[in-house]
PDB file of C-alpha atoms in Angstrom:
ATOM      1  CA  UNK A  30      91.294  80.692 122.261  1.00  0.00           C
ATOM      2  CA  UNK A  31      93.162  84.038 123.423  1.00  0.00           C
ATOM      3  CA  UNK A  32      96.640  83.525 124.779  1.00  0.00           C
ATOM      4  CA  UNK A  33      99.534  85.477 126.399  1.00  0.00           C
ATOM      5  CA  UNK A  34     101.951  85.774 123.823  1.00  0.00           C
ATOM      6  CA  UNK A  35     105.685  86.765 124.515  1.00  0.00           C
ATOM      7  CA  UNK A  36     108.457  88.215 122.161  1.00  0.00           C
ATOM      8  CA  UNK A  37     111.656  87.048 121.714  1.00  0.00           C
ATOM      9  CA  UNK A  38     111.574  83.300 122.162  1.00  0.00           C
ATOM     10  CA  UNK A  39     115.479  83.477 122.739  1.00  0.00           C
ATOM     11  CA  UNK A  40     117.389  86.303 123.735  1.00  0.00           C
ATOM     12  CA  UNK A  41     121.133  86.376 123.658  1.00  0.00           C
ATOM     13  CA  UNK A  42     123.298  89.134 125.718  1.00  0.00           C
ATOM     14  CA  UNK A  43     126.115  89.679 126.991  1.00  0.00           C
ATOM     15  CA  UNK A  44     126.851  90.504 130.365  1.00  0.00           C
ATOM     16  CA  UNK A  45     125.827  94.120 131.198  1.00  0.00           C
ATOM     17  CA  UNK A  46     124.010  94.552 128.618  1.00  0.00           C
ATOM     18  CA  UNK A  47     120.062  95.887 128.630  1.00  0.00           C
ATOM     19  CA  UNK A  48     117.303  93.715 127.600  1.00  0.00           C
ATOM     20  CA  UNK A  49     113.894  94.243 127.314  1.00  0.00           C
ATOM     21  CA  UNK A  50     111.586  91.182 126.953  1.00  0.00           C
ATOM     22  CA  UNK A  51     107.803  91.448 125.304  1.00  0.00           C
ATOM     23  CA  UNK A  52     104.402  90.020 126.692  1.00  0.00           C
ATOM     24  CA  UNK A  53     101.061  91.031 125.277  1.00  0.00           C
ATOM     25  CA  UNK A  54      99.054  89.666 127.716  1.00  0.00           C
ATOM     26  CA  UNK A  55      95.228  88.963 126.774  1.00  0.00           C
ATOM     27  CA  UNK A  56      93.359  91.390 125.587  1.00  0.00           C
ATOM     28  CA  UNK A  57      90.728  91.560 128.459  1.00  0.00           C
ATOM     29  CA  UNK A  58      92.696  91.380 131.212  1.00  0.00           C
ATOM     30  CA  UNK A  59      93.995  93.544 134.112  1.00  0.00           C
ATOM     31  CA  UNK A  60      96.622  91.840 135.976  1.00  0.00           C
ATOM     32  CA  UNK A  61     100.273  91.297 135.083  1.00  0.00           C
ATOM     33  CA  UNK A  62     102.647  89.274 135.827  1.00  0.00           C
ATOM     34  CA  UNK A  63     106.467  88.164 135.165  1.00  0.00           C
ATOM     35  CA  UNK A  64     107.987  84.778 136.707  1.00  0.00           C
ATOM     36  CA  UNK A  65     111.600  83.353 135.658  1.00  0.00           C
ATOM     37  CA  UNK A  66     112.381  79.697 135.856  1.00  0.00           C
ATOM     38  CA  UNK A  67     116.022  78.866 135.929  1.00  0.00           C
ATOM     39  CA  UNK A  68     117.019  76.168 134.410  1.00  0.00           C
ATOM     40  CA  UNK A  69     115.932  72.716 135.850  1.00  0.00           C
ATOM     41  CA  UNK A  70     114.164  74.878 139.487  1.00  0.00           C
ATOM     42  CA  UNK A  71     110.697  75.948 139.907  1.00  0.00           C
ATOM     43  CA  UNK A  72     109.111  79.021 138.593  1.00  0.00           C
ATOM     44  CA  UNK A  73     110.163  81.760 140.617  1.00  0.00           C
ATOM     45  CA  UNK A  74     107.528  85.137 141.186  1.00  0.00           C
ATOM     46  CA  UNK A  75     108.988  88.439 139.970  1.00  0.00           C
ATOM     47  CA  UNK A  76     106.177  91.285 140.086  1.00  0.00           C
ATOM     48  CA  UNK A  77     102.647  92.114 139.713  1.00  0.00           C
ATOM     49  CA  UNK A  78     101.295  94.765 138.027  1.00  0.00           C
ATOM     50  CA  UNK A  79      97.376  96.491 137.902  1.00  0.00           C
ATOM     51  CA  UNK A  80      96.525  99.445 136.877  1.00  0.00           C
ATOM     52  CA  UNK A  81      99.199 100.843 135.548  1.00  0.00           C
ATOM     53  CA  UNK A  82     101.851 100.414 139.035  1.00  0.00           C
ATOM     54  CA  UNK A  83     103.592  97.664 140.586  1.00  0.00           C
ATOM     55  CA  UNK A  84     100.996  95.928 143.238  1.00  0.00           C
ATOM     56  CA  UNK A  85     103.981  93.364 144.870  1.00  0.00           C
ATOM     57  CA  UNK A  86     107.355  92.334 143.585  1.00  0.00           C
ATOM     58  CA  UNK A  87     109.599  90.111 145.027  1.00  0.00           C
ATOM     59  CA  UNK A  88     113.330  89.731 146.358  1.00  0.00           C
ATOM     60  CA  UNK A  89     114.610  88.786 143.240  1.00  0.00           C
ATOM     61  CA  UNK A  90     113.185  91.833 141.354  1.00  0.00           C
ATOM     62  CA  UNK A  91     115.726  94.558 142.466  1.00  0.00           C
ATOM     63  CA  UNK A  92     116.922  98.048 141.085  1.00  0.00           C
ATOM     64  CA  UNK A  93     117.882  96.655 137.557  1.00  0.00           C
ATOM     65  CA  UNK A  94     114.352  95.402 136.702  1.00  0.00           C
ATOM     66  CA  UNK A  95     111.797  97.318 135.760  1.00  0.00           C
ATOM     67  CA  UNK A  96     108.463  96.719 134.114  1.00  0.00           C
ATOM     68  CA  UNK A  97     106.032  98.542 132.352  1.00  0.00           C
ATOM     69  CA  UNK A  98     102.940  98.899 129.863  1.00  0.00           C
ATOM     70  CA  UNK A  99     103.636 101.446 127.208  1.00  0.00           C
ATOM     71  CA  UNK A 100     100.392 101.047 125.480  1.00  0.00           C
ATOM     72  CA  UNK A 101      97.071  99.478 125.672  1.00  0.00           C
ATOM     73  CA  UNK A 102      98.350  95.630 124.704  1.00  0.00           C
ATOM     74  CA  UNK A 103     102.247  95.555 125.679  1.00  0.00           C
ATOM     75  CA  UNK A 104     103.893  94.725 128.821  1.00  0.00           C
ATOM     76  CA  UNK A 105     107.274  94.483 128.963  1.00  0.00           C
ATOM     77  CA  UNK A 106     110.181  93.706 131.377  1.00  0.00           C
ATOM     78  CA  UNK A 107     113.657  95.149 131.146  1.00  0.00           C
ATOM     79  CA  UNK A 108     116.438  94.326 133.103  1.00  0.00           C
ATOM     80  CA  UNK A 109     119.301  96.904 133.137  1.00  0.00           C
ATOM     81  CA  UNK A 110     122.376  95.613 133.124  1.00  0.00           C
ATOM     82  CA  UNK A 111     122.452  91.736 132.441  1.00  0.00           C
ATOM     83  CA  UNK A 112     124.102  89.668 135.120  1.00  0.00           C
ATOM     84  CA  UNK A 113     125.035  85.553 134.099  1.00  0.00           C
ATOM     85  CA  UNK A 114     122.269  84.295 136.739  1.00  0.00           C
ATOM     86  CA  UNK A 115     120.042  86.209 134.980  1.00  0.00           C
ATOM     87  CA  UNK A 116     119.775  83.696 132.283  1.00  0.00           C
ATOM     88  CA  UNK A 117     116.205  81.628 132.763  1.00  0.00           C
ATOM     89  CA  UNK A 118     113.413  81.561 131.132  1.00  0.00           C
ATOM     90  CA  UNK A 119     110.874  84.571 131.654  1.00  0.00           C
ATOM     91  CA  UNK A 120     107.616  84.172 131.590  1.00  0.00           C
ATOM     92  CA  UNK A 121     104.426  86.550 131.838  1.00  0.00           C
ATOM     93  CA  UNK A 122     101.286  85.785 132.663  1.00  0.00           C
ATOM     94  CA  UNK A 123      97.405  87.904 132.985  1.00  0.00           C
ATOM     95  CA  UNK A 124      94.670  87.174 134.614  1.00  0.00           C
ATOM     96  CA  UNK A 125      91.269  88.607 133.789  1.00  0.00           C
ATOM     97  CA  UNK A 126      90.205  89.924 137.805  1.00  0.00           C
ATOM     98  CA  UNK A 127      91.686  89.495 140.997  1.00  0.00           C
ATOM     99  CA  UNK A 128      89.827  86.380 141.894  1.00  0.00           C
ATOM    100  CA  UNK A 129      91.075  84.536 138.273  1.00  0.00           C
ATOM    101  CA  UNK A 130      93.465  82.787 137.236  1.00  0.00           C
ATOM    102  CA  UNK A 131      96.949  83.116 135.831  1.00  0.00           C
ATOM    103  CA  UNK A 132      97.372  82.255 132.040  1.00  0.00           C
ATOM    104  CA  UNK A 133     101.150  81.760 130.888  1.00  0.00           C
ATOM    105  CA  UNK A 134     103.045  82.629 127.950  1.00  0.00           C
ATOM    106  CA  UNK A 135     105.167  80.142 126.144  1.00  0.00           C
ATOM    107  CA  UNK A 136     108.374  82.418 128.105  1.00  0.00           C
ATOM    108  CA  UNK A 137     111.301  84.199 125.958  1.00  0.00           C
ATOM    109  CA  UNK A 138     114.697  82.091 127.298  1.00  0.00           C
ATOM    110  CA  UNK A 139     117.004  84.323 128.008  1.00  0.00           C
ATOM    111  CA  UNK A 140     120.886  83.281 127.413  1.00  0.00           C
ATOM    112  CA  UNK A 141     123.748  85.943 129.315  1.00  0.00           C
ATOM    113  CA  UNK A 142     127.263  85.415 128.148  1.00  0.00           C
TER     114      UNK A 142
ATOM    115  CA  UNK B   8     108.329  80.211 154.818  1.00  0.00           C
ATOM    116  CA  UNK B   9     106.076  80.045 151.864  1.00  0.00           C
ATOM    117  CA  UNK B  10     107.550  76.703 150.387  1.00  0.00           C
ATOM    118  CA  UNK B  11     105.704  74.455 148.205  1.00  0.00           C
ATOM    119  CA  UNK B  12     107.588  70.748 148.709  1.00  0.00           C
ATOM    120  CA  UNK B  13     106.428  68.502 145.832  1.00  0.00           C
ATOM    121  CA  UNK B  14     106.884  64.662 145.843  1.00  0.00           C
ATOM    122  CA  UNK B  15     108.127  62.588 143.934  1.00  0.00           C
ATOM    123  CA  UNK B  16     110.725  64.422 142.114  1.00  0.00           C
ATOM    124  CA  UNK B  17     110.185  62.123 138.886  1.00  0.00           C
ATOM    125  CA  UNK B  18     108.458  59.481 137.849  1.00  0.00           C
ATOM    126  CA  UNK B  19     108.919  56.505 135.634  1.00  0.00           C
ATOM    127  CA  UNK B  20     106.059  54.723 134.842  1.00  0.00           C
ATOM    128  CA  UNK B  21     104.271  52.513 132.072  1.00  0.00           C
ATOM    129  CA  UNK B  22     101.920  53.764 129.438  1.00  0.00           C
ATOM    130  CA  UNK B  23      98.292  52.994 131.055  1.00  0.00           C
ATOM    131  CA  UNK B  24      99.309  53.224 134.985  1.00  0.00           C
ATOM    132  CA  UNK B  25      97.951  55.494 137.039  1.00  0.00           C
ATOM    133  CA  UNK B  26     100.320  58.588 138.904  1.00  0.00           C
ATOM    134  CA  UNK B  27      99.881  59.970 141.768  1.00  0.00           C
ATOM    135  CA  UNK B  28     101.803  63.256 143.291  1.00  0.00           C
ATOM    136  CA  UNK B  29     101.292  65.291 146.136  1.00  0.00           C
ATOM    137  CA  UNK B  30     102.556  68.854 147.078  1.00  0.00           C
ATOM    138  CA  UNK B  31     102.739  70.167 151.098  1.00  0.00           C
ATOM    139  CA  UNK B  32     103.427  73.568 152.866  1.00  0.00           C
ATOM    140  CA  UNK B  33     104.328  73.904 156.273  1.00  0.00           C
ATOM    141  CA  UNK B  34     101.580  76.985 156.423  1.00  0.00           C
ATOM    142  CA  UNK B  35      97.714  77.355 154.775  1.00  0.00           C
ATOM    143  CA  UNK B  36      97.525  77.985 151.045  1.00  0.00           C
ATOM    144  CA  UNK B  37      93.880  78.997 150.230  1.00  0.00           C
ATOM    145  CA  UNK B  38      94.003  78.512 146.798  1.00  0.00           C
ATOM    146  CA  UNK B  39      95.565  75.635 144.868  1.00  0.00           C
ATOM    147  CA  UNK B  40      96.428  74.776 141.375  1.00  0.00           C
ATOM    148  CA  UNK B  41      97.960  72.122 139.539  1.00  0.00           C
ATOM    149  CA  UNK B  42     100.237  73.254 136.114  1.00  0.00           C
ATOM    150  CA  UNK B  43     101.637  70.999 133.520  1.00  0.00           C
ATOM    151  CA  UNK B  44     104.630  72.328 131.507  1.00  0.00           C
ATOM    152  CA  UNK B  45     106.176  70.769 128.470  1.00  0.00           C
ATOM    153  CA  UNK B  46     109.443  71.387 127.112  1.00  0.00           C
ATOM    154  CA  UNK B  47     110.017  75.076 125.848  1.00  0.00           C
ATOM    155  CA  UNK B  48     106.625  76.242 127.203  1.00  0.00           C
ATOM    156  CA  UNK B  49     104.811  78.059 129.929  1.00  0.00           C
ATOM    157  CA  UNK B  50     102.710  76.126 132.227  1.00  0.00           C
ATOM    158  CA  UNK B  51      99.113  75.244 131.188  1.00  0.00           C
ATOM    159  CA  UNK B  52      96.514  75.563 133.659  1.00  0.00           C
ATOM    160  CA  UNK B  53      94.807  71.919 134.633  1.00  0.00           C
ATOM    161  CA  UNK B  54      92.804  72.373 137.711  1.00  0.00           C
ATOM    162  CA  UNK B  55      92.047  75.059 140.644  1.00  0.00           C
ATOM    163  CA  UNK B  56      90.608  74.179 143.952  1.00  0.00           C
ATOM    164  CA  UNK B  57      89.416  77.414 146.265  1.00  0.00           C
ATOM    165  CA  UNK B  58      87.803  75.267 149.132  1.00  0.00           C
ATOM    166  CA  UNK B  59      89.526  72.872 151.446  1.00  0.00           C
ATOM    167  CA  UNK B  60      88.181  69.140 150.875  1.00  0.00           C
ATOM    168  CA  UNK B  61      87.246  69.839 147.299  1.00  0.00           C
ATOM    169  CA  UNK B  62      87.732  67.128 144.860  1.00  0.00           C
ATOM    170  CA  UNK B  63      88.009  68.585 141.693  1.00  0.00           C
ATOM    171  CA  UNK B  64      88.518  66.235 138.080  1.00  0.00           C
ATOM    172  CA  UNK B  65      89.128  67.322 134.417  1.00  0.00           C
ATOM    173  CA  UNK B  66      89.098  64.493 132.448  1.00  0.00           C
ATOM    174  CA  UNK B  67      91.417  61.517 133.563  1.00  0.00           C
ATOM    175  CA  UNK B  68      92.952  64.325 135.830  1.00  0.00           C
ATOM    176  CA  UNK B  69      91.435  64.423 139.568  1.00  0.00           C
ATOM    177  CA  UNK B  70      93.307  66.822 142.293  1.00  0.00           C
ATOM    178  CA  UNK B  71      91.811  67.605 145.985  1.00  0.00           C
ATOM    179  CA  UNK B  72      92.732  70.413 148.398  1.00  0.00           C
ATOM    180  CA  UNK B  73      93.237  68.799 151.523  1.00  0.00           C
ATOM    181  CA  UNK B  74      91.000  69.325 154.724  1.00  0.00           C
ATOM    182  CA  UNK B  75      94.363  71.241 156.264  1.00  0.00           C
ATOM    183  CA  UNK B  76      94.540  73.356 153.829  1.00  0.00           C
ATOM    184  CA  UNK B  77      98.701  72.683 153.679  1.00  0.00           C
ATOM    185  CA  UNK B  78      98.162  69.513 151.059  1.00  0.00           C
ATOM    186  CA  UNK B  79      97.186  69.100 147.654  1.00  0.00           C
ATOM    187  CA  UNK B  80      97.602  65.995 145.035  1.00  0.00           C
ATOM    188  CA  UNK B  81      97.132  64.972 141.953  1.00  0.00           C
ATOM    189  CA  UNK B  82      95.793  62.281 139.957  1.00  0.00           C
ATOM    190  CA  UNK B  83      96.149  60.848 136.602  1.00  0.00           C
ATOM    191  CA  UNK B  84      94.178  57.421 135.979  1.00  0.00           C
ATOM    192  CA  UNK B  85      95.078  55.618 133.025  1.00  0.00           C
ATOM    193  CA  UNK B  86      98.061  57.482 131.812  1.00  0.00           C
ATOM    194  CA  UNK B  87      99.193  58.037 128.148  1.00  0.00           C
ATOM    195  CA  UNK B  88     102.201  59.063 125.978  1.00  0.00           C
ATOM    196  CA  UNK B  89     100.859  62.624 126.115  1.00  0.00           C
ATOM    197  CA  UNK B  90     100.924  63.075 129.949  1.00  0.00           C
ATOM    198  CA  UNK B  91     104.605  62.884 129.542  1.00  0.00           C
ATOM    199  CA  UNK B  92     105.977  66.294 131.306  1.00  0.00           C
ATOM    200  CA  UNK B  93     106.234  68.377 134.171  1.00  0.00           C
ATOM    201  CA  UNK B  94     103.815  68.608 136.510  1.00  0.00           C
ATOM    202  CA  UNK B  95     103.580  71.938 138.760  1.00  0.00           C
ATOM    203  CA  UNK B  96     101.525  72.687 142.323  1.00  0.00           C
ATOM    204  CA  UNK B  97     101.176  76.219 142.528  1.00  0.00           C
ATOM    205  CA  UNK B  98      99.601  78.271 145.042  1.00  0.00           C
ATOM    206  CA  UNK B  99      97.614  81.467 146.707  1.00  0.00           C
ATOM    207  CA  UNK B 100      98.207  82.226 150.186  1.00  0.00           C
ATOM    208  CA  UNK B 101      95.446  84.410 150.285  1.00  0.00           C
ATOM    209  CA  UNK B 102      92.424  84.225 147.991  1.00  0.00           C
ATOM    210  CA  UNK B 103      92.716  87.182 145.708  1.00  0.00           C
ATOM    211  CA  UNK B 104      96.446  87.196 146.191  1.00  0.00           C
ATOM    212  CA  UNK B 105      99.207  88.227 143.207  1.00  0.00           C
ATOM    213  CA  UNK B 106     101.686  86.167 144.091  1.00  0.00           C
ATOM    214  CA  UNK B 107     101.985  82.449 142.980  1.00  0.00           C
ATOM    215  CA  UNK B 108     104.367  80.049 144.734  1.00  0.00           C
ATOM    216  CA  UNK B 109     105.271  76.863 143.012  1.00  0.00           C
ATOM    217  CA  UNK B 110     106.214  73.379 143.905  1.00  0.00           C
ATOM    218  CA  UNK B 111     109.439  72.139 142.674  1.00  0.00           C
ATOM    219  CA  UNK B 112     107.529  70.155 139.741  1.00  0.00           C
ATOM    220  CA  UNK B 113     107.341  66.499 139.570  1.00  0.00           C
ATOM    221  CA  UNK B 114     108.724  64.627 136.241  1.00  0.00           C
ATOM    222  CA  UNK B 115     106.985  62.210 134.901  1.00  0.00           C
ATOM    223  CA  UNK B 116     108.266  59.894 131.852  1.00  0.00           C
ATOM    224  CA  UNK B 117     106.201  57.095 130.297  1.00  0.00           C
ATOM    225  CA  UNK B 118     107.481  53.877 128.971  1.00  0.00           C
ATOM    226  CA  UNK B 119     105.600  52.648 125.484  1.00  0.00           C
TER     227      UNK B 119
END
């Protein structure tokens, strides 16, 4: 069965640091997604991306995020310069149409020092 | 606001009991979804509902949308070792929409 699968499973950074975290979402699908979960809270929305711009993102996802799809299969997510709340896991998700559902990937945990 | 409040927080429960949990918004979701997420993964899809009313099962899983449209739960008859996890309620406000808003997951831990 195709799956979203996500690259690192643990990142470690230090504080101001860039980081750029891997999803390749499945292989038919058109919408993109990145959620965090901190540790212990609910998954949190970040932004949504279709055809190639970003259709909503969220409070949380300000001027040191940034997403994008470099090629036909990769979707990444880099934040800037790392902040300690940063640290959750990330995780993306695809869906196939606008009317699907969202598939997760098993998230990267990212660790800010 | 577009809060999801999920009840109960965790659960403790024998291996065979049934569970019940139930998620509410203070405004109309149109779609909703139940997750389950185990430790060091992503959440796994277990059932949608798009209609209000619908009653919706996938195996010993059964979940309605309620008639409100601001109330969901979830059902698990007969539980076993392997239900063990966190259970999400997720949500569209619009059909169609990007955005998913979660529930604050409930916990639930079986007892052998």
């Amino acid at each position: 069965e195709p799956e979203v699968t996500q690259t690192p499973s643990h990142q470690v950074t230090q504080m101001g640091q860039e980081v750029i975290l891997h999803c390749v979402p499945i292989s038919n699908h058109l919408y993109f997604y990145w959620y965090r979960q901190i540790l212990g809270q609910k998954v949190e929305f970040l932004v949504s991306f279709y055809n190639n711009e970003i259709s909503e993102k969220s409070e949380i996802f300000d001027d040191q995020f940034s997403v994008e799809r470099p090629d036909g299969s990769n979707f990444t997510l880099k934040i800037r310069s790392t902040k300690l709340e940063d640290s959750a896991m990330y995780f993306c998700a695809s869906r196939e149409g606008a009317y699907n559902e969202q598939f997760f990937g098993p998230g990267t945990r990212l660790t800010v020092l | 606001g577009q809060q999801l409040n999920q009840s109960p927080q965790s659960m403790f429960i024998q291996e065979g009991e049934d569970v019940s949990m139930n998620c509410t918004s203070s405004s109309i979701f149109n779609t909703w979804l139940w997750y389950k997420q185990d430790p060091g993964e992503g959440p796994v899809l277990l059932i949608a509902l798009y209609k209000a009313g619908e009653l919706t099962s996938n195996g010993r899983l059964t979940a309605q949308f309620g008639i409100t449209r601001k109330d969901s739960f979830l059902n698990i008859s007969a539980s076993i070792p392997s239900d063990v996890g966190i259970y999400f309620c997720a949500g569209h406000k619009i059909q169609g929409a990007q955005k998913l808003v979660f529930g604050q997951g409930t916990r639930l831990t079986i007892n052998p």
